[in-house]
Amino acid sequence: MTDDRKAIVPVWTLATGDARVPALAGDEPMTAERLAELRGVLAGLADEPIATLEVHPLPDQLDRGRGMPLDAASPLAQHLSQLITQSARSSSVAATATTAGDGLYRMVVPAKVAAQLGEGIVRPMASKAAAGGVHSALVSSTGIAAHATFVPVGKVAAAGAVGGAGATAGVAVAGSAALTVAAPLVLMAVAVGVSAHADHKRQQAIEHITELLEQLREEKLDAERSELDGCRDAIDKATAILLDQGKLGVSLGLDSAVHAISKALAAAGRRVAQWQSALDKLPEGKAVEIGSLTKSFPGVDEEGGTFRTHLELTALAIALKRRVIVLQAVEHAQSDSGNLFENFARALKADQQRLGQLESGVAGVLERLSALELARPHGLRPVFTTGEVDRLMRAAHRIHQLGDGVVADSRTTDVAIEIARGKDGSVVVFPALPA
């Protein structure tokens, strides 16, 4: 989406607690590049996590099915509505941009803050179109930013002070930059965005597993898939309750869902260890026969196969676990109104790091497999048929493709969370993605 009118875009700096930093932005308009620099400086100088929030016009075509809908009575929607209302009173730019009632709100959490929330939450998807490139599936492309002028919104009176644990908001210390303290808004946006991102990954894994099992017809793996995907109902209900600042109860079945996910992750960890051991035993620097490889990696040379199904089952378990971790983190944060975002970050980080280690193990296996050289099968015949050569070439190609989706650079990036707001105050939060 592009905007050749060079639109004026209001931008808020949102702190999750009282923060004192130099007044770097002032009231002067800035470019997208200057805004990105400001985010980095604020993240480096402020003691509390700081995010920025922009508002753009809603795109004409918007796939709301990718996001997580919340009605106007939800805490996130109410926090956002109060921020808009209070901002409109003190800023003509904010009033003009929000007068229609709807809009696309884009919150960017700096890389430093994203690292506090745990490595590996959001990683860019490698692009084959250009070396080192990444795909961006944000609702509003960077085309908007290229033609927009960003204007900081001045100090805002208490915004987002809606009931519930940790519902505090206001203006940072006088004399500092114009930071609006809106911990609940940042918390809820990050929580829903990460949860939506994880559910998107779950959907992708389920689609892949279904395709593979149709070819494989393996009942044991089908049962494992069903048990994992059966956890979704309890997780969805728990997510809805917590995002409405309710209390979780045993009737939801979340405990049994967590147990099933933990079993699947334990199985995934054992499989990764077995794969790593099998690769360690291969002769270094020598070509490997496909028959020897498939003993440890059954189906690795096929479009379907047990190995590829195990990969997708691992991705499914990780995605479900990420949603559970967010639920646990939100619950802990809401239980302590005076320590909202720190509780959230602390609870999220430890388990996310363990999941990141598992993902790194899988990525390492795929990279090593994709780099293998395949040898011709040994036999009595000195010459192979055209069909046998073709099969070997196809197998080599499929194995080498295993490394295509691996992200070699896993450094934490800025995380963008986009929120589509309707005229009635309801919102749809889209999956968090690299900014």
GROMACS .gro file of C-alpha atoms in nm:
model
  435
    1MET     CA    1   0.000   0.000   0.000
    2THR     CA    2   0.137   0.341  -0.092
    3ASP     CA    3   0.026   0.690  -0.009
    4ASP     CA    4   0.145   0.954  -0.255
    5ARG     CA    5  -0.025   1.231  -0.057
    6LYS     CA    6   0.259   1.236   0.196
    7ALA     CA    7   0.017   1.188   0.483
    8ILE     CA    8   0.077   1.332   0.828
    9VAL     CA    9   0.101   1.040   1.073
   10PRO     CA   10   0.078   1.098   1.449
   11VAL     CA   11   0.314   0.886   1.655
   12TRP     CA   12   0.303   0.823   2.031
   13THR     CA   13   0.598   0.714   2.244
   14LEU     CA   14   0.459   0.467   2.497
   15ALA     CA   15   0.648   0.378   2.813
   16THR     CA   16   0.564   0.086   3.040
   17GLY     CA   17   0.662   0.280   3.353
   18ASP     CA   18   0.796   0.616   3.468
   19ALA     CA   19   1.093   0.697   3.249
   20ARG     CA   20   1.324   0.997   3.222
   21VAL     CA   21   1.504   1.046   2.890
   22PRO     CA   22   1.625   1.355   2.701
   23ALA     CA   23   1.361   1.534   2.493
   24LEU     CA   24   1.493   1.397   2.166
   25ALA     CA   25   1.187   1.427   1.944
   26GLY     CA   26   1.027   1.753   2.048
   27ASP     CA   27   0.725   1.852   1.842
   28GLU     CA   28   0.899   1.862   1.505
   29PRO     CA   29   0.786   1.635   1.217
   30MET     CA   30   1.022   1.354   1.128
   31THR     CA   31   1.088   1.098   0.857
   32ALA     CA   32   1.048   0.722   0.893
   33GLU     CA   33   1.427   0.690   0.915
   34ARG     CA   34   1.444   0.948   1.193
   35LEU     CA   35   1.164   0.767   1.379
   36ALA     CA   36   1.355   0.438   1.358
   37GLU     CA   37   1.665   0.612   1.500
   38LEU     CA   38   1.455   0.763   1.780
   39ARG     CA   39   1.321   0.421   1.878
   40GLY     CA   40   1.673   0.287   1.911
   41VAL     CA   41   1.791   0.583   2.120
   42LEU     CA   42   1.488   0.566   2.350
   43ALA     CA   43   1.539   0.194   2.400
   44GLY     CA   44   1.902   0.254   2.490
   45LEU     CA   45   1.851   0.549   2.726
   46ALA     CA   46   1.525   0.470   2.903
   47ASP     CA   47   1.507   0.245   3.208
   48GLU     CA   48   1.159   0.122   3.111
   49PRO     CA   49   1.060  -0.050   2.785
   50ILE     CA   50   0.937   0.205   2.531
   51ALA     CA   51   0.735   0.141   2.215
   52THR     CA   52   0.602   0.369   1.942
   53LEU     CA   53   0.246   0.372   1.808
   54GLU     CA   54   0.147   0.513   1.470
   55VAL     CA   55  -0.197   0.546   1.315
   56HIS     CA   56  -0.257   0.504   0.940
   57PRO     CA   57  -0.577   0.491   0.734
   58LEU     CA   58  -0.724   0.143   0.703
   59PRO     CA   59  -0.628  -0.025   0.374
   60ASP     CA   60  -0.915  -0.081   0.131
   61GLN     CA   61  -0.860  -0.456   0.136
   62LEU     CA   62  -0.775  -0.612   0.468
   63ASP     CA   63  -0.759  -0.985   0.545
   64ARG     CA   64  -0.899  -0.978   0.898
   65GLY     CA   65  -0.904  -1.359   0.907
   66ARG     CA   66  -0.530  -1.359   0.985
   67GLY     CA   67  -0.581  -1.164   1.304
   68MET     CA   68  -0.733  -1.210   1.648
   69PRO     CA   69  -1.059  -1.014   1.698
   70LEU     CA   70  -1.144  -0.842   2.028
   71ASP     CA   71  -1.467  -0.651   2.092
   72ALA     CA   72  -1.489  -0.290   2.207
   73ALA     CA   73  -1.531  -0.395   2.572
   74SER     CA   74  -1.198  -0.581   2.584
   75PRO     CA   75  -0.919  -0.415   2.787
   76LEU     CA   76  -0.694  -0.369   2.481
   77ALA     CA   77  -0.970  -0.193   2.285
   78GLN     CA   78  -1.058   0.025   2.585
   79HIS     CA   79  -0.695   0.121   2.652
   80LEU     CA   80  -0.658   0.220   2.286
   81SER     CA   81  -0.986   0.414   2.286
   82GLN     CA   82  -0.886   0.614   2.592
   83LEU     CA   83  -0.546   0.693   2.444
   84ILE     CA   84  -0.719   0.820   2.128
   85THR     CA   85  -0.972   1.027   2.323
   86GLN     CA   86  -0.715   1.190   2.549
   87SER     CA   87  -0.474   1.254   2.261
   88ALA     CA   88  -0.741   1.423   2.050
   89ARG     CA   89  -0.794   1.680   2.329
   90SER     CA   90  -0.432   1.790   2.330
   91SER     CA   91  -0.315   1.732   1.972
   92SER     CA   92  -0.481   1.859   1.656
   93VAL     CA   93  -0.278   1.610   1.450
   94ALA     CA   94  -0.405   1.318   1.659
   95ALA     CA   95  -0.761   1.457   1.647
   96THR     CA   96  -0.755   1.483   1.267
   97ALA     CA   97  -0.606   1.136   1.219
   98THR     CA   98  -0.852   0.964   1.453
   99THR     CA   99  -1.171   1.156   1.379
  100ALA     CA  100  -1.305   0.884   1.148
  101GLY     CA  101  -1.302   0.636   1.437
  102ASP     CA  102  -1.131   0.359   1.245
  103GLY     CA  103  -0.766   0.320   1.153
  104LEU     CA  104  -0.466   0.092   1.138
  105TYR     CA  105  -0.252   0.129   1.452
  106ARG     CA  106   0.105   0.006   1.422
  107MET     CA  107   0.299  -0.054   1.743
  108VAL     CA  108   0.673  -0.113   1.711
  109VAL     CA  109   0.861  -0.268   2.001
  110PRO     CA  110   1.240  -0.210   1.973
  111ALA     CA  111   1.476  -0.505   1.942
  112LYS     CA  112   1.614  -0.444   2.292
  113VAL     CA  113   1.265  -0.484   2.439
  114ALA     CA  114   1.186  -0.780   2.216
  115ALA     CA  115   1.497  -0.950   2.355
  116GLN     CA  116   1.360  -0.898   2.707
  117LEU     CA  117   1.051  -1.090   2.599
  118GLY     CA  118   1.258  -1.391   2.489
  119GLU     CA  119   1.469  -1.478   2.188
  120GLY     CA  120   1.300  -1.632   1.889
  121ILE     CA  121   0.944  -1.504   1.943
  122VAL     CA  122   0.942  -1.350   1.597
  123ARG     CA  123   1.196  -1.428   1.329
  124PRO     CA  124   1.209  -1.304   0.971
  125MET     CA  125   1.130  -1.557   0.698
  126ALA     CA  126   1.418  -1.584   0.451
  127SER     CA  127   1.350  -1.460   0.099
  128LYS     CA  128   1.487  -1.636  -0.208
  129ALA     CA  129   1.441  -1.325  -0.420
  130ALA     CA  130   1.748  -1.153  -0.281
  131ALA     CA  131   2.047  -1.261  -0.080
  132GLY     CA  132   1.991  -1.172   0.282
  133GLY     CA  133   1.637  -1.056   0.210
  134VAL     CA  134   1.335  -1.129   0.427
  135HIS     CA  135   0.963  -1.147   0.361
  136SER     CA  136   0.738  -0.892   0.530
  137ALA     CA  137   0.370  -0.975   0.564
  138LEU     CA  138   0.269  -0.663   0.752
  139VAL     CA  139  -0.075  -0.531   0.668
  140SER     CA  140   0.063  -0.189   0.585
  141SER     CA  141   0.380  -0.218   0.382
  142THR     CA  142   0.674   0.015   0.421
  143GLY     CA  143   0.531   0.207   0.124
  144ILE     CA  144   0.328   0.410   0.371
  145ALA     CA  145   0.629   0.511   0.575
  146ALA     CA  146   0.819   0.613   0.263
  147HIS     CA  147   0.567   0.889   0.189
  148ALA     CA  148   0.457   0.982   0.540
  149THR     CA  149   0.566   1.253   0.779
  150PHE     CA  150   0.553   1.148   1.145
  151VAL     CA  151   0.450   1.405   1.403
  152PRO     CA  152   0.502   1.329   1.776
  153VAL     CA  153   0.188   1.356   1.986
  154GLY     CA  154   0.241   1.581   2.286
  155LYS     CA  155   0.195   1.487   2.646
  156VAL     CA  156  -0.126   1.296   2.706
  157ALA     CA  157  -0.327   1.293   3.026
  158ALA     CA  158  -0.398   0.959   3.194
  159ALA     CA  159  -0.469   0.721   2.911
  160GLY     CA  160  -0.578   0.362   2.928
  161ALA     CA  161  -0.667   0.362   3.297
  162VAL     CA  162  -0.932   0.096   3.263
  163GLY     CA  163  -1.007  -0.139   3.553
  164GLY     CA  164  -0.800  -0.449   3.606
  165ALA     CA  165  -0.458  -0.527   3.737
  166GLY     CA  166  -0.186  -0.289   3.633
  167ALA     CA  167  -0.420  -0.045   3.464
  168THR     CA  168  -0.195   0.256   3.511
  169ALA     CA  169  -0.121   0.529   3.264
  170GLY     CA  170  -0.014   0.892   3.258
  171VAL     CA  171   0.270   1.116   3.155
  172ALA     CA  172   0.634   1.050   3.228
  173VAL     CA  173   0.841   1.278   3.451
  174ALA     CA  174   0.819   1.646   3.362
  175GLY     CA  175   1.107   1.775   3.159
  176SER     CA  176   1.164   1.446   2.980
  177ALA     CA  177   1.050   1.336   2.637
  178ALA     CA  178   0.674   1.322   2.578
  179LEU     CA  179   0.625   0.965   2.693
  180THR     CA  180   0.278   0.833   2.765
  181VAL     CA  181   0.288   0.568   3.036
  182ALA     CA  182   0.059   0.298   2.901
  183ALA     CA  183   0.185  -0.036   3.029
  184PRO     CA  184  -0.149  -0.220   2.990
  185LEU     CA  185  -0.181  -0.112   2.626
  186VAL     CA  186   0.172  -0.228   2.540
  187LEU     CA  187   0.129  -0.549   2.739
  188MET     CA  188  -0.199  -0.641   2.574
  189ALA     CA  189  -0.078  -0.552   2.223
  190VAL     CA  190   0.237  -0.762   2.262
  191ALA     CA  191   0.047  -1.051   2.420
  192VAL     CA  192  -0.221  -1.067   2.150
  193GLY     CA  193   0.028  -1.011   1.868
  194VAL     CA  194   0.259  -1.288   1.986
  195SER     CA  195  -0.037  -1.521   2.047
  196ALA     CA  196  -0.173  -1.450   1.699
  197HIS     CA  197   0.172  -1.510   1.551
  198ALA     CA  198   0.198  -1.846   1.728
  199ASP     CA  199  -0.151  -1.949   1.614
  200HIS     CA  200  -0.061  -1.859   1.255
  201LYS     CA  201   0.241  -2.091   1.284
  202ARG     CA  202   0.011  -2.360   1.428
  203GLN     CA  203  -0.222  -2.333   1.130
  204GLN     CA  204   0.069  -2.365   0.888
  205ALA     CA  205   0.202  -2.672   1.071
  206ILE     CA  206  -0.139  -2.842   1.075
  207GLU     CA  207  -0.182  -2.786   0.700
  208HIS     CA  208   0.161  -2.936   0.629
  209ILE     CA  209   0.105  -3.232   0.863
  210THR     CA  210  -0.232  -3.309   0.705
  211GLU     CA  211  -0.078  -3.315   0.357
  212LEU     CA  212   0.209  -3.537   0.471
  213LEU     CA  213  -0.013  -3.783   0.658
  214GLU     CA  214  -0.239  -3.823   0.355
  215GLN     CA  215   0.064  -3.958   0.172
  216LEU     CA  216   0.213  -4.147   0.465
  217ARG     CA  217  -0.098  -4.305   0.624
  218GLU     CA  218   0.076  -4.343   0.959
  219GLU     CA  219  -0.180  -4.391   1.238
  220LYS     CA  220   0.063  -4.329   1.524
  221LEU     CA  221   0.169  -3.991   1.386
  222ASP     CA  222  -0.192  -3.906   1.305
  223ALA     CA  223  -0.284  -3.970   1.670
  224GLU     CA  224   0.003  -3.746   1.782
  225ARG     CA  225  -0.121  -3.470   1.553
  226SER     CA  226  -0.480  -3.506   1.679
  227GLU     CA  227  -0.374  -3.491   2.044
  228LEU     CA  228  -0.175  -3.175   1.987
  229ASP     CA  229  -0.435  -2.996   1.778
  230GLY     CA  230  -0.698  -3.097   2.032
  231CYS     CA  231  -0.527  -2.862   2.278
  232ARG     CA  232  -0.635  -2.561   2.076
  233ASP     CA  233  -0.986  -2.538   2.221
  234ALA     CA  234  -0.863  -2.501   2.580
  235ILE     CA  235  -0.592  -2.253   2.476
  236ASP     CA  236  -0.839  -2.041   2.278
  237LYS     CA  237  -1.080  -2.022   2.573
  238ALA     CA  238  -0.800  -1.940   2.817
  239THR     CA  239  -0.672  -1.668   2.582
  240ALA     CA  240  -1.015  -1.508   2.557
  241ILE     CA  241  -1.061  -1.512   2.936
  242LEU     CA  242  -0.721  -1.365   3.018
  243LEU     CA  243  -0.745  -1.094   2.753
  244ASP     CA  244  -1.073  -0.995   2.919
  245GLN     CA  245  -0.879  -0.988   3.250
  246GLY     CA  246  -1.070  -1.285   3.388
  247LYS     CA  247  -0.941  -1.571   3.601
  248LEU     CA  248  -0.850  -1.914   3.469
  249GLY     CA  249  -1.024  -2.219   3.616
  250VAL     CA  250  -0.961  -2.594   3.602
  251SER     CA  251  -1.280  -2.646   3.400
  252LEU     CA  252  -1.104  -2.508   3.091
  253GLY     CA  253  -0.886  -2.816   3.058
  254LEU     CA  254  -0.573  -2.608   3.016
  255ASP     CA  255  -0.373  -2.834   3.250
  256SER     CA  256  -0.429  -3.140   3.030
  257ALA     CA  257  -0.349  -2.937   2.720
  258VAL     CA  258  -0.019  -2.821   2.872
  259HIS     CA  259   0.064  -3.181   2.966
  260ALA     CA  260   0.006  -3.299   2.607
  261ILE     CA  261   0.222  -3.018   2.470
  262SER     CA  262   0.500  -3.095   2.719
  263LYS     CA  263   0.500  -3.461   2.612
  264ALA     CA  264   0.522  -3.359   2.248
  265LEU     CA  265   0.811  -3.123   2.319
  266ALA     CA  266   0.994  -3.396   2.511
  267ALA     CA  267   0.950  -3.630   2.213
  268ALA     CA  268   1.072  -3.355   1.980
  269GLY     CA  269   1.381  -3.302   2.195
  270ARG     CA  270   1.464  -3.675   2.183
  271ARG     CA  271   1.422  -3.681   1.806
  272VAL     CA  272   1.650  -3.383   1.757
  273ALA     CA  273   1.915  -3.546   1.975
  274GLN     CA  274   1.887  -3.867   1.771
  275TRP     CA  275   1.918  -3.673   1.445
  276GLN     CA  276   2.223  -3.487   1.572
  277SER     CA  277   2.384  -3.816   1.681
  278ALA     CA  278   2.313  -3.975   1.343
  279LEU     CA  279   2.474  -3.681   1.162
  280ASP     CA  280   2.778  -3.697   1.392
  281LYS     CA  281   2.833  -4.060   1.290
  282LEU     CA  282   2.846  -3.983   0.917
  283PRO     CA  283   3.198  -3.981   0.764
  284GLU     CA  284   3.319  -3.625   0.749
  285GLY     CA  285   3.385  -3.485   0.403
  286LYS     CA  286   3.256  -3.795   0.224
  287ALA     CA  287   2.948  -3.851   0.011
  288VAL     CA  288   2.665  -4.043   0.179
  289GLU     CA  289   2.451  -4.313   0.022
  290ILE     CA  290   2.082  -4.229   0.025
  291GLY     CA  291   2.003  -4.572   0.168
  292SER     CA  292   2.225  -4.508   0.469
  293LEU     CA  293   2.073  -4.165   0.522
  294THR     CA  294   1.712  -4.284   0.517
  295LYS     CA  295   1.779  -4.534   0.797
  296SER     CA  296   1.811  -4.244   1.041
  297PHE     CA  297   1.595  -3.998   0.846
  298PRO     CA  298   1.312  -4.206   0.694
  299GLY     CA  299   1.143  -4.027   0.407
  300VAL     CA  300   1.395  -3.743   0.396
  301ASP     CA  301   1.431  -3.796   0.021
  302GLU     CA  302   1.055  -3.785  -0.045
  303GLU     CA  303   0.788  -3.516  -0.057
  304GLY     CA  304   0.618  -3.690   0.236
  305GLY     CA  305   0.777  -3.918   0.490
  306THR     CA  306   0.814  -3.976   0.861
  307PHE     CA  307   1.107  -3.734   0.906
  308ARG     CA  308   0.925  -3.440   0.750
  309THR     CA  309   0.613  -3.518   0.955
  310HIS     CA  310   0.822  -3.518   1.271
  311LEU     CA  311   0.953  -3.174   1.174
  312GLU     CA  312   0.601  -3.038   1.140
  313LEU     CA  313   0.489  -3.199   1.465
  314THR     CA  314   0.778  -3.023   1.636
  315ALA     CA  315   0.674  -2.691   1.481
  316LEU     CA  316   0.316  -2.750   1.599
  317ALA     CA  317   0.421  -2.826   1.957
  318ILE     CA  318   0.643  -2.516   1.966
  319ALA     CA  319   0.364  -2.293   1.835
  320LEU     CA  320   0.117  -2.422   2.092
  321LYS     CA  321   0.371  -2.384   2.372
  322ARG     CA  322   0.438  -2.024   2.271
  323ARG     CA  323   0.067  -1.946   2.314
  324VAL     CA  324   0.064  -2.114   2.655
  325ILE     CA  325   0.371  -1.916   2.765
  326VAL     CA  326   0.199  -1.591   2.671
  327LEU     CA  327  -0.106  -1.693   2.874
  328GLN     CA  328   0.109  -1.767   3.177
  329ALA     CA  329   0.301  -1.442   3.138
  330VAL     CA  330  -0.017  -1.232   3.113
  331GLU     CA  331  -0.162  -1.404   3.418
  332HIS     CA  332   0.151  -1.332   3.621
  333ALA     CA  333   0.167  -0.971   3.504
  334GLN     CA  334  -0.197  -0.901   3.585
  335SER     CA  335  -0.154  -1.046   3.933
  336ASP     CA  336   0.081  -0.761   4.031
  337SER     CA  337  -0.054  -0.418   3.943
  338GLY     CA  338   0.266  -0.245   4.051
  339ASN     CA  339   0.502  -0.454   3.840
  340LEU     CA  340   0.304  -0.514   3.523
  341PHE     CA  341   0.546  -0.532   3.234
  342GLU     CA  342   0.846  -0.665   3.427
  343ASN     CA  343   0.646  -0.969   3.539
  344PHE     CA  344   0.530  -1.023   3.182
  345ALA     CA  345   0.883  -1.002   3.041
  346ARG     CA  346   1.034  -1.223   3.311
  347ALA     CA  347   0.775  -1.499   3.275
  348LEU     CA  348   0.797  -1.493   2.898
  349LYS     CA  349   1.173  -1.496   2.861
  350ALA     CA  350   1.286  -1.818   3.033
  351ASP     CA  351   1.055  -2.061   2.853
  352GLN     CA  352   1.095  -1.878   2.523
  353GLN     CA  353   1.469  -1.929   2.544
  354ARG     CA  354   1.422  -2.304   2.593
  355LEU     CA  355   1.197  -2.317   2.288
  356GLY     CA  356   1.456  -2.116   2.099
  357GLN     CA  357   1.718  -2.376   2.179
  358LEU     CA  358   1.493  -2.651   2.042
  359GLU     CA  359   1.429  -2.451   1.727
  360SER     CA  360   1.801  -2.388   1.688
  361GLY     CA  361   1.864  -2.762   1.719
  362VAL     CA  362   1.615  -2.835   1.441
  363ALA     CA  363   1.766  -2.559   1.225
  364GLY     CA  364   2.114  -2.703   1.278
  365VAL     CA  365   2.000  -3.049   1.168
  366LEU     CA  366   1.837  -2.909   0.854
  367GLU     CA  367   2.144  -2.704   0.765
  368ARG     CA  368   2.372  -3.007   0.803
  369LEU     CA  369   2.141  -3.229   0.600
  370SER     CA  370   2.109  -2.975   0.321
  371ALA     CA  371   2.489  -2.954   0.292
  372LEU     CA  372   2.540  -3.332   0.248
  373GLU     CA  373   2.672  -3.475  -0.077
  374LEU     CA  374   2.486  -3.784  -0.193
  375ALA     CA  375   2.677  -4.081  -0.337
  376ARG     CA  376   2.557  -4.324  -0.601
  377PRO     CA  377   2.431  -4.654  -0.457
  378HIS     CA  378   2.703  -4.919  -0.457
  379GLY     CA  379   2.625  -5.225  -0.666
  380LEU     CA  380   2.755  -5.477  -0.913
  381ARG     CA  381   2.647  -5.278  -1.216
  382PRO     CA  382   2.897  -5.017  -1.335
  383VAL     CA  383   2.623  -4.822  -1.517
  384PHE     CA  384   2.292  -4.693  -1.381
  385THR     CA  385   1.970  -4.644  -1.572
  386THR     CA  386   1.832  -4.300  -1.655
  387GLY     CA  387   1.550  -4.358  -1.406
  388GLU     CA  388   1.792  -4.437  -1.124
  389VAL     CA  389   1.995  -4.125  -1.199
  390ASP     CA  390   1.677  -3.914  -1.205
  391ARG     CA  391   1.568  -4.051  -0.868
  392LEU     CA  392   1.908  -3.970  -0.718
  393MET     CA  393   1.896  -3.616  -0.859
  394ARG     CA  394   1.545  -3.560  -0.722
  395ALA     CA  395   1.648  -3.691  -0.380
  396ALA     CA  396   1.953  -3.463  -0.374
  397HIS     CA  397   1.740  -3.163  -0.470
  398ARG     CA  398   1.481  -3.232  -0.198
  399ILE     CA  399   1.745  -3.279   0.069
  400HIS     CA  400   1.929  -2.962  -0.031
  401GLN     CA  401   1.598  -2.772  -0.010
  402LEU     CA  402   1.572  -2.851   0.360
  403GLY     CA  403   1.800  -2.558   0.438
  404ASP     CA  404   1.596  -2.302   0.241
  405GLY     CA  405   1.369  -2.201   0.529
  406VAL     CA  406   1.639  -2.189   0.796
  407VAL     CA  407   1.712  -1.844   0.935
  408ALA     CA  408   2.086  -1.825   0.984
  409ASP     CA  409   2.078  -1.481   1.150
  410SER     CA  410   1.857  -1.513   1.457
  411ARG     CA  411   1.938  -1.174   1.605
  412THR     CA  412   1.636  -1.010   1.764
  413THR     CA  413   1.471  -0.749   1.542
  414ASP     CA  414   1.220  -0.475   1.610
  415VAL     CA  415   0.875  -0.631   1.640
  416ALA     CA  416   0.571  -0.473   1.473
  417ILE     CA  417   0.214  -0.538   1.588
  418GLU     CA  418  -0.068  -0.399   1.378
  419ILE     CA  419  -0.415  -0.335   1.514
  420ALA     CA  420  -0.713  -0.261   1.290
  421ARG     CA  421  -0.970  -0.055   1.480
  422GLY     CA  422  -1.331  -0.032   1.366
  423LYS     CA  423  -1.566   0.262   1.409
  424ASP     CA  424  -1.739   0.075   1.693
  425GLY     CA  425  -1.413   0.051   1.888
  426SER     CA  426  -1.357  -0.321   1.825
  427VAL     CA  427  -1.009  -0.429   1.715
  428VAL     CA  428  -0.837  -0.703   1.519
  429VAL     CA  429  -0.476  -0.769   1.621
  430PHE     CA  430  -0.255  -0.919   1.352
  431PRO     CA  431   0.036  -1.159   1.409
  432ALA     CA  432   0.351  -0.992   1.538
  433LEU     CA  433   0.621  -0.978   1.273
  434PRO     CA  434   0.968  -0.827   1.224
  435ALA     CA  435   0.943  -0.454   1.165
   0.00000   0.00000   0.00000
